[in-house]
PDB file of C-alpha atoms and ligand atoms in Angstrom:
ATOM      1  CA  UNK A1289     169.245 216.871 -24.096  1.00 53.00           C
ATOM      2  CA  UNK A1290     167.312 218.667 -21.551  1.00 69.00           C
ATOM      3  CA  UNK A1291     164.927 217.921 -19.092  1.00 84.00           C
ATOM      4  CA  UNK A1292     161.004 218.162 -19.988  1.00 95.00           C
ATOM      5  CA  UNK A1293     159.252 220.387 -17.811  1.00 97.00           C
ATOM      6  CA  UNK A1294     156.459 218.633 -16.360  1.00 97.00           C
ATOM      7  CA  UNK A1295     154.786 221.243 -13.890  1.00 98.00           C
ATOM      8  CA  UNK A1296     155.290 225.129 -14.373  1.00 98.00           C
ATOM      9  CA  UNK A1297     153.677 227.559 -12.220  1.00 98.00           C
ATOM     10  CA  UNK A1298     153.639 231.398 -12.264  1.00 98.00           C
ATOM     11  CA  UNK A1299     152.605 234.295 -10.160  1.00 98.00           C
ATOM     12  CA  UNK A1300     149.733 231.922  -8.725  1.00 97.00           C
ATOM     13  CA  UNK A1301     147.741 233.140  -5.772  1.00 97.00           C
ATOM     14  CA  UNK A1302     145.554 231.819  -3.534  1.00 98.00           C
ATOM     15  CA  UNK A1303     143.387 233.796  -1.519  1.00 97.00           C
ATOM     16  CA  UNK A1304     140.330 232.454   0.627  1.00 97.00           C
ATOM     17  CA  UNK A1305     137.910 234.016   1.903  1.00 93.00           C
ATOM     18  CA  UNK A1306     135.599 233.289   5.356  1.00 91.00           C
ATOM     19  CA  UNK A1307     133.370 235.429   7.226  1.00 88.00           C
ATOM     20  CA  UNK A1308     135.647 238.664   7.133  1.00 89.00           C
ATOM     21  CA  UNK A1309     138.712 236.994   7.117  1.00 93.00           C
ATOM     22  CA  UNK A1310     140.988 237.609   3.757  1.00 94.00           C
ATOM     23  CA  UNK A1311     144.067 234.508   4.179  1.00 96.00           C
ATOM     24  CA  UNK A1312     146.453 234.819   0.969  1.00 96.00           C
ATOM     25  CA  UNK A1313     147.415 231.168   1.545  1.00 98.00           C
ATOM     26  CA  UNK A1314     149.672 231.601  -1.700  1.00 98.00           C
ATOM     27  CA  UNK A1315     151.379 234.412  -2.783  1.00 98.00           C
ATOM     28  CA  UNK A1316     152.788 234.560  -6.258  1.00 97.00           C
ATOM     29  CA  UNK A1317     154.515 231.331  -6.481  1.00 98.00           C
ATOM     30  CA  UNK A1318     156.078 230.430  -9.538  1.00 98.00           C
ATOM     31  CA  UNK A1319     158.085 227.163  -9.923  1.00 98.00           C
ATOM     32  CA  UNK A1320     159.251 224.481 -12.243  1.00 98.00           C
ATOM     33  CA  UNK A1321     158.799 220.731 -11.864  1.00 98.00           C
ATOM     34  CA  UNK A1322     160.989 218.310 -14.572  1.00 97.00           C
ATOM     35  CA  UNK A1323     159.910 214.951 -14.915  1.00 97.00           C
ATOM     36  CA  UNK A1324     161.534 212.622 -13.160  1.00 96.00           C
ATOM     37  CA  UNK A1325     162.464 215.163  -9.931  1.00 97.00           C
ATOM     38  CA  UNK A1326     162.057 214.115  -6.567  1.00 97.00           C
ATOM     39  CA  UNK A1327     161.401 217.618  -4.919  1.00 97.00           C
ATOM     40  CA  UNK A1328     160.608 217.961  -1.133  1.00 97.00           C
ATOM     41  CA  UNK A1329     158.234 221.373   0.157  1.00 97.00           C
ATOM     42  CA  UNK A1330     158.711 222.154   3.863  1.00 96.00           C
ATOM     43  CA  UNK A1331     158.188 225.249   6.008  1.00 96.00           C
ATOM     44  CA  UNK A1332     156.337 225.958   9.251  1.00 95.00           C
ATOM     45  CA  UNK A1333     152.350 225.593   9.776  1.00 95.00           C
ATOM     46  CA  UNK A1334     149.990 227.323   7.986  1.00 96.00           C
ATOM     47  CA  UNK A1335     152.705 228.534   5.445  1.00 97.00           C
ATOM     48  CA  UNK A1336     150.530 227.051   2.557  1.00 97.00           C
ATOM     49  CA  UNK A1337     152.280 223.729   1.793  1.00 97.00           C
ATOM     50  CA  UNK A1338     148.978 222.062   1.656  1.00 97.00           C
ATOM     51  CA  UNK A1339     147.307 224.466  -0.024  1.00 97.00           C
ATOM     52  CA  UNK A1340     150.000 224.598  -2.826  1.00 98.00           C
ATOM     53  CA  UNK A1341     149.642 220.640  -3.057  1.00 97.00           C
ATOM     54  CA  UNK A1342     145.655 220.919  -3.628  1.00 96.00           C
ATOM     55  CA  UNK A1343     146.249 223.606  -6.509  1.00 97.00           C
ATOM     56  CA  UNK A1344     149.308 220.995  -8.065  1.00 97.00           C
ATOM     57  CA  UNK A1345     146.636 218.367  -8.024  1.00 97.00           C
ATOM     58  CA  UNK A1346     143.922 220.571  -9.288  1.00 96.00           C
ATOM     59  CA  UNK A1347     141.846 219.875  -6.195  1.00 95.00           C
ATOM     60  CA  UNK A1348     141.284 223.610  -6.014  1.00 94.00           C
ATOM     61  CA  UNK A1349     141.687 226.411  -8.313  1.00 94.00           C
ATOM     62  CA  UNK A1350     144.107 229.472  -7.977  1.00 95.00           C
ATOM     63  CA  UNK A1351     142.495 233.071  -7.424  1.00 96.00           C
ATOM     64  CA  UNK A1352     145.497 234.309 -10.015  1.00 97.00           C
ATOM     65  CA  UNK A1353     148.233 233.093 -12.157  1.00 97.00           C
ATOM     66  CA  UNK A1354     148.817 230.152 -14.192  1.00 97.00           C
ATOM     67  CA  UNK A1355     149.033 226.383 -14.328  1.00 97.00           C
ATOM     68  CA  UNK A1356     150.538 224.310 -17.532  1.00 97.00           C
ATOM     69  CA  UNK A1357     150.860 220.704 -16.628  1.00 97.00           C
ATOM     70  CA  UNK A1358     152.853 218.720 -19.124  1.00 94.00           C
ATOM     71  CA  UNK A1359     152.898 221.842 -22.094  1.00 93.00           C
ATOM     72  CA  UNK A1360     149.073 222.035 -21.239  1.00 94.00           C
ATOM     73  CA  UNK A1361     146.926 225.032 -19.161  1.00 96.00           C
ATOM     74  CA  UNK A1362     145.027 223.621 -16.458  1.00 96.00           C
ATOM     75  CA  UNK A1363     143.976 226.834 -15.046  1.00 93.00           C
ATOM     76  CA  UNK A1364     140.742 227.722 -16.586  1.00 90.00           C
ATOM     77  CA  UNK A1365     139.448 224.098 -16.864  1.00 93.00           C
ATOM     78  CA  UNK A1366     135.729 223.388 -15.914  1.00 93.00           C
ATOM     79  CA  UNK A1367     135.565 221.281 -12.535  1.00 93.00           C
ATOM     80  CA  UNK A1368     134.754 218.364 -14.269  1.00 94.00           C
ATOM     81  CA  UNK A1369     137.675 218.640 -16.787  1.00 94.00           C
ATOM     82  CA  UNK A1370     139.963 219.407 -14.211  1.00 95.00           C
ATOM     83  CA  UNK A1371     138.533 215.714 -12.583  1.00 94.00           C
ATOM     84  CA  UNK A1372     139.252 214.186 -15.323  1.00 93.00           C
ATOM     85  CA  UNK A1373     142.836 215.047 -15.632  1.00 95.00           C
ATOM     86  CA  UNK A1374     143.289 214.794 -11.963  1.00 95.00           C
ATOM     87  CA  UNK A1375     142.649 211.246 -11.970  1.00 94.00           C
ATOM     88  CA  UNK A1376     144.499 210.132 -14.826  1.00 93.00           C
ATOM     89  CA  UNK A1377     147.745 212.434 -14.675  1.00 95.00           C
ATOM     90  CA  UNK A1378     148.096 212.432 -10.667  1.00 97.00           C
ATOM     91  CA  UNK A1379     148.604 210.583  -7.332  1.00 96.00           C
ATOM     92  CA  UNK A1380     148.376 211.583  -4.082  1.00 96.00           C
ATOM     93  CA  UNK A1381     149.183 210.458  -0.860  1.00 96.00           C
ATOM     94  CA  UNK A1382     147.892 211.541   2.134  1.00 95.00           C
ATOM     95  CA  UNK A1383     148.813 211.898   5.766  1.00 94.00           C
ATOM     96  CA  UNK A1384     145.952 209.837   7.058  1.00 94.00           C
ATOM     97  CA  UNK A1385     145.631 206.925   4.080  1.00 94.00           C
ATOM     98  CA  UNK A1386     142.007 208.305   2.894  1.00 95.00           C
ATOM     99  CA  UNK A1387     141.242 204.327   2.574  1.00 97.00           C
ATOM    100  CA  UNK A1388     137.861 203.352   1.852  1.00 97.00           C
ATOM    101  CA  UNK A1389     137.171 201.263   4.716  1.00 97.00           C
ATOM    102  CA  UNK A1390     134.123 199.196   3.462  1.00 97.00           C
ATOM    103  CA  UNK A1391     136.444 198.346   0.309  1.00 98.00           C
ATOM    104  CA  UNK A1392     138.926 195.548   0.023  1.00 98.00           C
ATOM    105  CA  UNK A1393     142.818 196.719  -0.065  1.00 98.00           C
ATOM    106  CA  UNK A1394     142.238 195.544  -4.145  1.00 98.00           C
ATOM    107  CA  UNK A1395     139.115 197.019  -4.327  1.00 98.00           C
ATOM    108  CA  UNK A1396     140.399 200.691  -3.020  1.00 98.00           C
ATOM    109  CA  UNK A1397     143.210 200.631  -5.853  1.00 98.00           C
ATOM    110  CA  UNK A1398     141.010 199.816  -8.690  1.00 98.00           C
ATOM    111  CA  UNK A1399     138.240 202.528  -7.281  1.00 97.00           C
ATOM    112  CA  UNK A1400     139.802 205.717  -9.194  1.00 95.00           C
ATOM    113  CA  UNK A1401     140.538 203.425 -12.294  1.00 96.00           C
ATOM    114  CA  UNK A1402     136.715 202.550 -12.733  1.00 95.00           C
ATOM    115  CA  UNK A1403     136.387 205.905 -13.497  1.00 93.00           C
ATOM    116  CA  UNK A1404     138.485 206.080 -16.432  1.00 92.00           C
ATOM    117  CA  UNK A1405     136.895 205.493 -19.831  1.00 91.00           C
ATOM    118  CA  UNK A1406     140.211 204.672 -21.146  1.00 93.00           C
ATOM    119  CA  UNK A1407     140.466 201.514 -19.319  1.00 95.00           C
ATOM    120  CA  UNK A1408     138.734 198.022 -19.175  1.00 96.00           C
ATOM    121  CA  UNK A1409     138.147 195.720 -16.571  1.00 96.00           C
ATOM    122  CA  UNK A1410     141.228 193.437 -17.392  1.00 97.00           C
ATOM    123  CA  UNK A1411     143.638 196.304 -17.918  1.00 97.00           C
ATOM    124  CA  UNK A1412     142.289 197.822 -14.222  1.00 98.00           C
ATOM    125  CA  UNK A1413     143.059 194.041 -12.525  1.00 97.00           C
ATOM    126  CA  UNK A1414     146.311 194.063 -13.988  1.00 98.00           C
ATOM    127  CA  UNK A1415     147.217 197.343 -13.042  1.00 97.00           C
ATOM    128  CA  UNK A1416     146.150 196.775  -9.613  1.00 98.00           C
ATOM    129  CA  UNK A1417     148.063 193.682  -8.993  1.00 98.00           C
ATOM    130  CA  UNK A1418     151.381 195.160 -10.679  1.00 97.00           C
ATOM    131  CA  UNK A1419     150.862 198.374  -7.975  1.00 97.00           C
ATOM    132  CA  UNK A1420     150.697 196.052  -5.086  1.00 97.00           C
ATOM    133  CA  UNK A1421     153.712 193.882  -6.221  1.00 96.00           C
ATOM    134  CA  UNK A1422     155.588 197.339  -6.536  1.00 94.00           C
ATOM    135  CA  UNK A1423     154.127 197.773  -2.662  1.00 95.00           C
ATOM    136  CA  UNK A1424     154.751 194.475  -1.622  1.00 95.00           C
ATOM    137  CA  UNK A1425     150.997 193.728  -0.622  1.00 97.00           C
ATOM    138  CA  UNK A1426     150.166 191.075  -3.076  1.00 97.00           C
ATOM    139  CA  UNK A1427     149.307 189.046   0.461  1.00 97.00           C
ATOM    140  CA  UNK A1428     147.329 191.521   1.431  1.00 97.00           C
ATOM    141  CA  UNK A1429     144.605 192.060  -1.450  1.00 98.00           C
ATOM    142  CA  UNK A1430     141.674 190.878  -0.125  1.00 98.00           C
ATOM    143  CA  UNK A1431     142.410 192.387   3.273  1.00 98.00           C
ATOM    144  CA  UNK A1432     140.068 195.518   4.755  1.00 98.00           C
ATOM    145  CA  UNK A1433     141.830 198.560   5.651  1.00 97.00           C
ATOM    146  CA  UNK A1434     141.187 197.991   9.345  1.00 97.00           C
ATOM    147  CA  UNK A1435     143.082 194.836   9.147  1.00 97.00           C
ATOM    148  CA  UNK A1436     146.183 196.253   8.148  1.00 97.00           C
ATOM    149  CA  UNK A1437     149.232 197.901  10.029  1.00 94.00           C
ATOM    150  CA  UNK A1438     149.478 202.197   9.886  1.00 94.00           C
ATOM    151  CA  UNK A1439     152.438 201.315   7.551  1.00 94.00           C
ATOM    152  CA  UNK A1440     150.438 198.651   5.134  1.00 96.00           C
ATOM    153  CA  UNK A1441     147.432 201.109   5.236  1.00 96.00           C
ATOM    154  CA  UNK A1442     150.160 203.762   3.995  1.00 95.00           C
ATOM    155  CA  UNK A1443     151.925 201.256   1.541  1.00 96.00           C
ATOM    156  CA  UNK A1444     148.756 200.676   0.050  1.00 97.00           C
ATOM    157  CA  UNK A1445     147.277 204.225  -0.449  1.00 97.00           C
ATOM    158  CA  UNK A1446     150.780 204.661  -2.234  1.00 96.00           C
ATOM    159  CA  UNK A1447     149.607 201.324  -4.803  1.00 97.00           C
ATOM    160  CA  UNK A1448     146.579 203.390  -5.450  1.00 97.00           C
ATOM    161  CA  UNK A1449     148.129 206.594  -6.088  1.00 96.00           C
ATOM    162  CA  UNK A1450     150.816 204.848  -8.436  1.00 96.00           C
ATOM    163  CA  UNK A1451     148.173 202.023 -10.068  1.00 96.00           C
ATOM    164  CA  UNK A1452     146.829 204.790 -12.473  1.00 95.00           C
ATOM    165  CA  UNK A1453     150.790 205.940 -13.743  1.00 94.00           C
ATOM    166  CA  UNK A1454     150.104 209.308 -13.162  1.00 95.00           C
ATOM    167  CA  UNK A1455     152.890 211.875 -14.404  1.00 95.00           C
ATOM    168  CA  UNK A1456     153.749 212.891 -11.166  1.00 97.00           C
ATOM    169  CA  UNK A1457     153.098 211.640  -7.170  1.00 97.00           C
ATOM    170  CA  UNK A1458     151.958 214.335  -4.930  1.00 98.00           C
ATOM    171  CA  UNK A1459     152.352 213.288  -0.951  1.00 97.00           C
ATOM    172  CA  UNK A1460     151.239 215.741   2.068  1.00 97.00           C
ATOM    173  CA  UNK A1461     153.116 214.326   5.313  1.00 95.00           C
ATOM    174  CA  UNK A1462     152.848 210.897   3.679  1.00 95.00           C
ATOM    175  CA  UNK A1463     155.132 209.903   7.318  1.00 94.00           C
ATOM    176  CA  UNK A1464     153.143 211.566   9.800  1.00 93.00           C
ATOM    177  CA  UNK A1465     151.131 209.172  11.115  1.00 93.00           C
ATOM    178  CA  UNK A1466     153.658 206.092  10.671  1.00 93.00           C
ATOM    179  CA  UNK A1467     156.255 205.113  13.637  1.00 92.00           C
ATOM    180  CA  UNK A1468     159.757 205.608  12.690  1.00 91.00           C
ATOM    181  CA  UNK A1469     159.991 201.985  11.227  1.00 92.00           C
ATOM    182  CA  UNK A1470     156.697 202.083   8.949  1.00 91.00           C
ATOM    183  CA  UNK A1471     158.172 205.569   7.726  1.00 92.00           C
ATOM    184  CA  UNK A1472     161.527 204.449   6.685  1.00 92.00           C
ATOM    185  CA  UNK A1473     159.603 201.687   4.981  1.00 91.00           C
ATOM    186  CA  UNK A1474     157.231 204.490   2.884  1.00 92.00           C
ATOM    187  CA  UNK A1475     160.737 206.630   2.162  1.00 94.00           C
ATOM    188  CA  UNK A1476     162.474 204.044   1.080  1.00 94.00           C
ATOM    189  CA  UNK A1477     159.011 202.789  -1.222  1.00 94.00           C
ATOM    190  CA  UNK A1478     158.949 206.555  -2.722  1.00 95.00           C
ATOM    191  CA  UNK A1479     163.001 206.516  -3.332  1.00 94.00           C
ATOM    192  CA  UNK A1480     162.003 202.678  -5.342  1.00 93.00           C
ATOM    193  CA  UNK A1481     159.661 204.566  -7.589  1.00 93.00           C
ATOM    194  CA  UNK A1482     162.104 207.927  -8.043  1.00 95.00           C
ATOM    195  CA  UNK A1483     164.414 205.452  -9.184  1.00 94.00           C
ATOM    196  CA  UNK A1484     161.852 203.712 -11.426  1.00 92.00           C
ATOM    197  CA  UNK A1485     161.393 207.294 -13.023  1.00 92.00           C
ATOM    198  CA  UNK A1486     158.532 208.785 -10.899  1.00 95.00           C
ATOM    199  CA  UNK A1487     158.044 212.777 -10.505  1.00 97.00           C
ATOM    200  CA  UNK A1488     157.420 213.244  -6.995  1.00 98.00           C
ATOM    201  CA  UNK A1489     156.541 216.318  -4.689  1.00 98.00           C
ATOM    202  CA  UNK A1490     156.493 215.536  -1.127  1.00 97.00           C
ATOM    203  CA  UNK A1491     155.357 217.784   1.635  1.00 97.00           C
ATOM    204  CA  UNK A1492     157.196 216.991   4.911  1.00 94.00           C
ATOM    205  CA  UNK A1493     158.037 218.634   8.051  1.00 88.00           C
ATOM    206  CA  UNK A1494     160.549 216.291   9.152  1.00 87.00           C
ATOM    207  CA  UNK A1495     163.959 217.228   7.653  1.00 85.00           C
ATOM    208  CA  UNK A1496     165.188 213.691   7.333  1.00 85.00           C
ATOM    209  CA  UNK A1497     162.492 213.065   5.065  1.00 89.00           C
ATOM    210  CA  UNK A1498     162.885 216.132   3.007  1.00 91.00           C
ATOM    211  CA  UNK A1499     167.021 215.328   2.361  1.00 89.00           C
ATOM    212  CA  UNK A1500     165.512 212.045   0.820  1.00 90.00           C
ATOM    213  CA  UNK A1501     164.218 214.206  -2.618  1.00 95.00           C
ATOM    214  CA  UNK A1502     166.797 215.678  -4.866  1.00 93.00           C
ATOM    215  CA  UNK A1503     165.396 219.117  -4.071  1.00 96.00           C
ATOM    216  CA  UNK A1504     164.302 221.139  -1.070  1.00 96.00           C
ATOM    217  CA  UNK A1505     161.406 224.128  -1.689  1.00 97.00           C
ATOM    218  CA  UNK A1506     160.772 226.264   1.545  1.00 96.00           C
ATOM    219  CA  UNK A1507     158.061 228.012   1.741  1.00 97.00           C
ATOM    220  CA  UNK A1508     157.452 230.787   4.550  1.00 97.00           C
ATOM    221  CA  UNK A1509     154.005 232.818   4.298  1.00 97.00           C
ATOM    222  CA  UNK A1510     152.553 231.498   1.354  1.00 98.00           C
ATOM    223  CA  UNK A1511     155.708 232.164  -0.297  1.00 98.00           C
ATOM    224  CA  UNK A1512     158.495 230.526  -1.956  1.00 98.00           C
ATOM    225  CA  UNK A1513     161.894 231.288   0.002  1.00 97.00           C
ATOM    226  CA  UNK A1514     164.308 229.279  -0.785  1.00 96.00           C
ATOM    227  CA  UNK A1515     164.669 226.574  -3.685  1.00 96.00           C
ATOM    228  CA  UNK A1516     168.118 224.163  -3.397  1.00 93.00           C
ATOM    229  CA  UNK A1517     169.195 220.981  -5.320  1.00 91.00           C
ATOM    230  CA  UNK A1518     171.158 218.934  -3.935  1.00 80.00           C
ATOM    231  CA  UNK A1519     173.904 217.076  -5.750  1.00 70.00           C
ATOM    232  CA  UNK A1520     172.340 213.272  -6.173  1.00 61.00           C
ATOM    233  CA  UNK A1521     172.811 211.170  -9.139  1.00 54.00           C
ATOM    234  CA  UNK A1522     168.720 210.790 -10.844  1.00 51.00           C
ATOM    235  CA  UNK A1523     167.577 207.812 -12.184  1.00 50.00           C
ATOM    236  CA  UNK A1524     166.796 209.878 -15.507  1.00 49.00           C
ATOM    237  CA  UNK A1525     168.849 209.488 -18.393  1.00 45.00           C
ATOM    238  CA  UNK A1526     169.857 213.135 -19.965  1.00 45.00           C
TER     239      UNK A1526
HETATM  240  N1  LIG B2093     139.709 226.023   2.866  1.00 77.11           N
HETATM  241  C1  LIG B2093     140.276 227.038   3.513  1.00 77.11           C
HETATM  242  N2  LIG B2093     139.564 228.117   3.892  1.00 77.11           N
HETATM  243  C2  LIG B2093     140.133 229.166   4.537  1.00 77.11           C
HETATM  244  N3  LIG B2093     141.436 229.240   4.847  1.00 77.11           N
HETATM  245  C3  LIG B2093     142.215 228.196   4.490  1.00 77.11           C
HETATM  246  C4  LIG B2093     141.671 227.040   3.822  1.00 77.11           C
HETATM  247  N4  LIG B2093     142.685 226.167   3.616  1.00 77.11           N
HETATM  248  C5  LIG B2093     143.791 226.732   4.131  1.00 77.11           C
HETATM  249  N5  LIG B2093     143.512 227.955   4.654  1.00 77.11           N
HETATM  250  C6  LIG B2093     144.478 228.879   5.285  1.00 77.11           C
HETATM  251  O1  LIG B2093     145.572 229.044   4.377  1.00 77.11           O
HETATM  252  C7  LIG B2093     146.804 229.031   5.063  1.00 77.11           C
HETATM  253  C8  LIG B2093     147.671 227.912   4.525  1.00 77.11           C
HETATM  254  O2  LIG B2093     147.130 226.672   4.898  1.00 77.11           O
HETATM  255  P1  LIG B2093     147.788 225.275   4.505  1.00 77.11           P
HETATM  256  O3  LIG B2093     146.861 224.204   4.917  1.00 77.11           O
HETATM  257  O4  LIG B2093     148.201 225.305   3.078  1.00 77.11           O
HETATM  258  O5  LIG B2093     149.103 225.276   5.440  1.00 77.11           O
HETATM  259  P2  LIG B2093     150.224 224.143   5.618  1.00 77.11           P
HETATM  260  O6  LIG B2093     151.530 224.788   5.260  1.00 77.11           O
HETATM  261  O7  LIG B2093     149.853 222.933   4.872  1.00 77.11           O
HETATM  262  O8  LIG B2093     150.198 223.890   7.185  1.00 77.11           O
HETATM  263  P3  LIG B2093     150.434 222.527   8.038  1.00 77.11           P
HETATM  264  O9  LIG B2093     151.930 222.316   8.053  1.00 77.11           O
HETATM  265  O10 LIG B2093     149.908 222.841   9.389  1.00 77.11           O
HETATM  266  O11 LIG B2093     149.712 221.418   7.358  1.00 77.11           O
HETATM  267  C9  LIG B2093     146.471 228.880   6.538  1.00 77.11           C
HETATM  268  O12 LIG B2093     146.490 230.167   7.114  1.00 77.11           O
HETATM  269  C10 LIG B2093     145.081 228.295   6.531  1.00 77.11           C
HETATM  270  O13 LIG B2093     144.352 228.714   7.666  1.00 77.11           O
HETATM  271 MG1  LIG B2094     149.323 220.988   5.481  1.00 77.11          MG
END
C-alpha cells in the first residue's frame, strides 16, 4: 500500500514586489509531502526557506502554480477560507515562540482552538492538557511566558502547534534561539511526535538538526536543488 500524499506543490512562484525591487523568492518549486514524513529544508539566507514555509501554511499566497493539501486546492481560496484551514489542518513553530505574553502557558494553547466552530469548551481543555502532557508542561499551565526557560517557552509553542492535530507541523529554525541543551530537548520532542505519526517540515540551518528528519530539501535561490532520503525506519505502517 502506498503512501498518501499529503502536500503536493507544482511550478509555484513567489515573486514580491517593493518600491522597484522585483525578488522571485520562489521559483517553480514543485514537491511532494506523504503523511507521516519528517522532511528537513535548509540552504543559505535569503534562499526562500521561509518564504516557502508561509506559502505551506497558507500564510501567503503564491504569484503562480498550485497548492493541493490533502487531495484538496488551496490555491485560489479567499483569505478567510484559507484561515480557516490554516488553523485546523496546520502547526507551526517558530524561531522566536510567538507566545502571547499576557496569556497563561494554558491559555496560549487553547487561543487558536477558540476559534474553531468545530470544538467546545470541554473538548478545547482536554486537548490542551493532552498537548502539554505530550510536552511535559503539565507543571507549568498556569505559568506566563516570561516565567518560563527559552526551552519551556519553545516546548510549549510546540503544545500549541500540536493541541489542534493538524495534518502536518511546519517549524522555521524551531532551535535557533535555544542553547544546545534546550535544542536537543525540542529535537528529540519533534522525533516523539514523528514517531507518534506526525508530518513534519522543519526549516533549519544547522545540519545536525536537519539529519534528524528522514529527508533533506536544499534549496539555493528560491529553488529546489537537491531532494535526498535517507535510509531510516518511519513510524508509518505501509
Ligand atoms: N515580505 C517580503 N517582501 C519583500 N521581499 C521579501 C519578503 N519576504 C521575503 N522576501 C525576500 O525573499 C527572499 C527569500 O526570503 P526568505 O525569508 O524566504 O529567506 P530564508 O531562506 O528564510 O532566509 P533566512 O535563512 O535568512 O531566514 C529574500 O531575498 C527576501 O528578501
Ligand atoms: Mg527564514
Amino acid at each position: 500500500m502506498s503512501r498518501k500524499i499529503l502536500v503536493e506543490l507544482q511550478q509555484l512562484n513567489k515573486v514580491f514586489l517593493t518600491d522597484e525591487i522585483e525578488t522571485q523568492a520562489l521559483n517553480h518549486i514543485s514537491l511532494t509531502i506523504y503523511e507521516g514524513e519528517y522532511v528537513s529544508i535548509t540552504g543559505p539566507s535569503g534562499c526562500g526557506k521561509s518564504t516557502l514555509l508561509s506559502m505551506l501554511g497558507l500564510l501567503d499566497t503564491s504569484s503562480a502554480g498550485s497548492y493541493h493539501l490533502a487531495g484538496h486546492d488551496v490555491s485560489q481560496l479567499s483569505r478567510d477560507e484559507r484561515a480557516r484551514i490554516r488553523n485546523k489542518e496546520i502547526g507551526f513553530v517558530f524561531q522566536s515562540f510567538n507566545l502571547i505574553s499576557d496569556l497563561t502557558v494554558a491559555e496560549n494553547i487553547a487561543l487558536p482552538l477558540t476559534y474553531r466552530s468545530d470544538l467546545s469548551k470541554n473538548e478545547i481543555g482536554t486537548m490542551v492538557k493532552a498537548a502539554l502532557e505530550k510536552v511535559d508542561m503539565s507543571h507549568r499551565a498556569s505559568h506566563y511566558p516570561s516565567q518560563l526557560s527559552g526551552g519551556q517557552q519553545q516546548r510549549v509553542a510546540v503544545a500549541r502547534a500540536i493541541a489542534g492535530k493538524p495534518s502536518i507541523i511546519l517549524a522555521d529554525e524551531p532551535t535557533g534561539n535555544l542553547d544546545s541543551k534546550n535544542a536537543q530537548a525540542v529535537m528529540a520532542l519533534l522525533d516523539q511526535l514523528h514517531a507518534d505519526g506526525a508530518t513534519i517540515c522543519m526549516v533549519t540551518h544547522d545540519p545536525r538538526s536537519a539529519e534528524r528528519a528522514e529527508r533533506l530539501v536544499e534549496v539555493f535561490d528560491g529553488k529546489i536543488v537537491a531532494d535526498q532520503k535517507f535510509n531510516k525506519p518511519t513510524a508509518i505502517a505501509i
